[in-house]
Amino acid sequence: MASSNSRSIGRRLILGTLAIALGPLALASVLIALLAWSDAREALTARSLEQLRSIQGVKRDELQAYFDTLSASVRALAASPSMAEHLLAMRTALRSEQTALTETQREQLQAYYDQDYAQRYAERNPGQSVRAGALLGLISAPSQALQHRYIASNPHPIGAKHQLAAAAGAQSYDQLHATLHPVMAQLIESFGFYDVFLIDADSGLVVYTYFKELDFATSLKDGPWAGSGLADAYLAALDGADARQTSFVDFRPYLPSYDDSAAFLAVPIVVAGRVEGVFAAQVPIDLIERIASFNQDWRAAGMGDSGELVMVGPDRLARAKPRGMHEDPQRFLAALPEAAADASTVDTMRARSTTVGLLEIESSAVQAALEGNSGTGRYTNAMGRDVLGAWSPVAIGGLSWALVAEIDRAEALAPATDLLRKMLLSAVAVGILLALLAAFVARRWARDIHRPIEQLAETVRRLSAGDMRARSHLHGSDELGQLGTAFDRLLDDRVAALALAAESNQELEESISAMERSIRQLADNDLTVQVPIGSERTRGVALAINELIGETASTLRNVLLLAAHASESAQAARQQAQDMLAQAQPHLDQARATISELQTWSKRLSSGEAVDADLCKTLDACADVLQSLVTRAEAVLGNQRDQARQVAIHAQSVVETARVFKLPPA
Amino acid sequence: MRIHGLARSFLTACLLLGSSAQAETLSIRADEWYPLNTQPGSAQPGFMIEVAQALLAPHGISVDYQLMAWDEAIATVREGAADCVVGALPSDVEGFFLPQRPWVLSEQSLYARVDRQINYGGLDSLKYLRMAVIAGYSYGETLDAYINAHRRQRDRIYLVPESARASREMITRLLVGHADVMLETSVVMDATLQRDGLSKNIRKLAPAVPGAAKETLYIACSPVGERGGRFVRLFDEGMPDLERSGRLAELKDRYGIE
């Protein structure tokens, strides 16, 4: 137990030393690290936001410049004399188109709508179907004839119908098409348009398209696509009738392109001051994607592992694929929140490999940008991630998109987190070194304190075991040394006192033992015993006992003498009573005879012999008195004899009792 | 006398010139809403535009009609920068001057392909139908509540993006089977079906909310100054003559308005 306590003191000394050494260090390290971390986070946040603002601004300008260039290109193309010439020539050719479809040709066209187109539509829109053939009723016969020549009977597969330079035949339209189509192919290649259109102003007839989708040769006024984005672009171009202005219709599902999102740019074609038609181009999504995705090199653009540029239209739908859709589409689609897209829409995204026009993007940044505000800050993006972002509206063809550059906050602040980790690791390393040093020093201190305490404890243990020679032998100049010296000195004094006490006790015990032996002899009626006078402390008692023994013996001796005398006297009295009784016996016998005679006489007189009655009574009375005297005399003599005998017996008893004691000589 | 005659001629010429210079014009602003108001300057600028022209012509007042975003048009007229808007519900134009009677009555109706056998029994039937609507449009409290409640259920609501000719897009979606029915204002849809010859393809099914009161559509004039009130009085005063003359019926027939 003592050892455990000693260890406890040592452990406490070590722990206390470690606490004193490491506590302030740990506290200071944590505080400094947190302050540094906080400052670093603020600095990094500010730097990230500034960087994002810069990137967002560059991308905004790039996007606007791209659309400006695209718009200018469309205007230039629309203003081209050859474009107007082809429009007018094709319009004229179509007006003279009198070809009527045979039943077989009509069935072929119907089959293209119901099968080829519908199948491609279903592929790009999982779970959905389209009764495209129902739209044929909205297409005029000449238009159907053109669609048959350039689409249904086009030998190239769906999606590659543009490879047909001109339909076989000698129609003037076909000849014009053969001339224009290679030119348009160059335009498509040069400007990257998805498709280009020539539209007659009055009828709304699409007299030419490059890709030969189902919008070809239909009327945008009353045909099946009269409500489409292309029709809106056509009407918008006519509305302004200003060849210096490009009308833009934002991305939305375009059924002729299988409901893919399509945007259009349109410019009126003015000939001699009259709007004769409209040149329209389907905006290529690829170039927008390239701008938004930094050519898929986000890291080189300073967007790290999570940064991306988000483009959102007024309908809250994406205008460019998110980064995740480029890098890992399956993972991105699997992680999409329910609020952003339902399962059917996700299937469509998967089938089309894009989220443009499908993914709903809601965040405070997008909201602010769509409301015309610019800013930077922290928010939760549409994917539910904590991000830093910079946003602003971007004017696209008279519309306002939201353009947001954002990056995961965790990544942006990763250097601060690294700094914190390094500082804490450094603090831990320094702490360990200090702990080892403190433990070494504490151990030395503990040993210096623990050893004297252990010596003192051992001394006490030996003393308690009876080793009166045990001493601490501590001679240091410190407090423990002084304690040890004082302790040893105290032990010397106390041990000497104890030795004297022991010797005194020994004598006392011997004296008491002698007294006990004497008393046991006394208990055996031996009054010859004498208690030895050993110790001074028992001397009085011994003398008193010896005196008592002497007095007792003397008394017993006197009792014996008196008992002997009493016995002798009793014997003499008894003998005397015996003698007196013997001497009185004859007289008593005579008295009894007299009495008997008196009684006889009395009986005779009473029986008739009639003597005097008074005399008889007197005689009886005499006899009774006499009898009474005799009886009393015998009783007195008897009592004297018995008393003498009793006295003798008692005296004998006393003598016998006194003789039990062994008496010293008188 | 000669001088006097010259002076009278001069005065008459001045009055004529002054009258010509001050020829009154009613300015109408609204967004395009066929058949009530369509392209300015076209042969068919819209039913309400032509009615206004017919009612004001006897008073020598011409009509200046221009397209403008709906909210902007209302704000412009409310400030007095223009005289009237057309195709307004009373709730759109509180405080404006309105004719005593609406010029057009309409209702939100359902339309379906003629080859589809659909028995519509009220709102409860909608859960079995995929209804095409225009995103962002208001169809009245009851229908808006239904649309908002189910707008994410693609088997019940087909949203067509808002655009100038969204009705035509809905028609196309109806024809290709992307929707079972489409919801549209009857005055618009009836006219569209007539104009585009689509009556053989699409038929009116029923009012979307059976028993609901019809919407009243007005020309509404500015509350600023006295011009608005005066124009409305002219409209009310001239309307009986327009009806009696058959001109109103002629315009209705022209635009397919019942």
Short mmCIF file of N, CA and C in Angstrom, two decimals, chain A residues 11 240 261 306 325 358:
data_model
loop_
_atom_site.label_atom_id
_atom_site.label_comp_id
_atom_site.label_asym_id
_atom_site.label_seq_id
_atom_site.Cartn_x
_atom_site.Cartn_y
_atom_site.Cartn_z
N ARG A 11 3.81 8.97 -10.01
CA ARG A 11 3.04 9.12 -11.25
C ARG A 11 2.41 10.51 -11.32
N GLY A 240 -39.19 42.50 -86.86
CA GLY A 240 -38.32 43.67 -86.94
C GLY A 240 -38.02 44.08 -88.36
N SER A 261 -32.78 19.98 -77.35
CA SER A 261 -32.90 21.42 -77.17
C SER A 261 -32.25 22.14 -78.35
N SER A 306 -13.19 20.39 -58.80
CA SER A 306 -14.65 20.47 -58.69
C SER A 306 -15.25 21.71 -59.34
N MET A 325 -21.06 15.58 -65.93
CA MET A 325 -21.62 14.90 -67.10
C MET A 325 -20.54 14.65 -68.14
N LEU A 358 -32.67 19.89 -70.03
CA LEU A 358 -33.32 18.84 -69.23
C LEU A 358 -33.11 19.03 -67.73
#
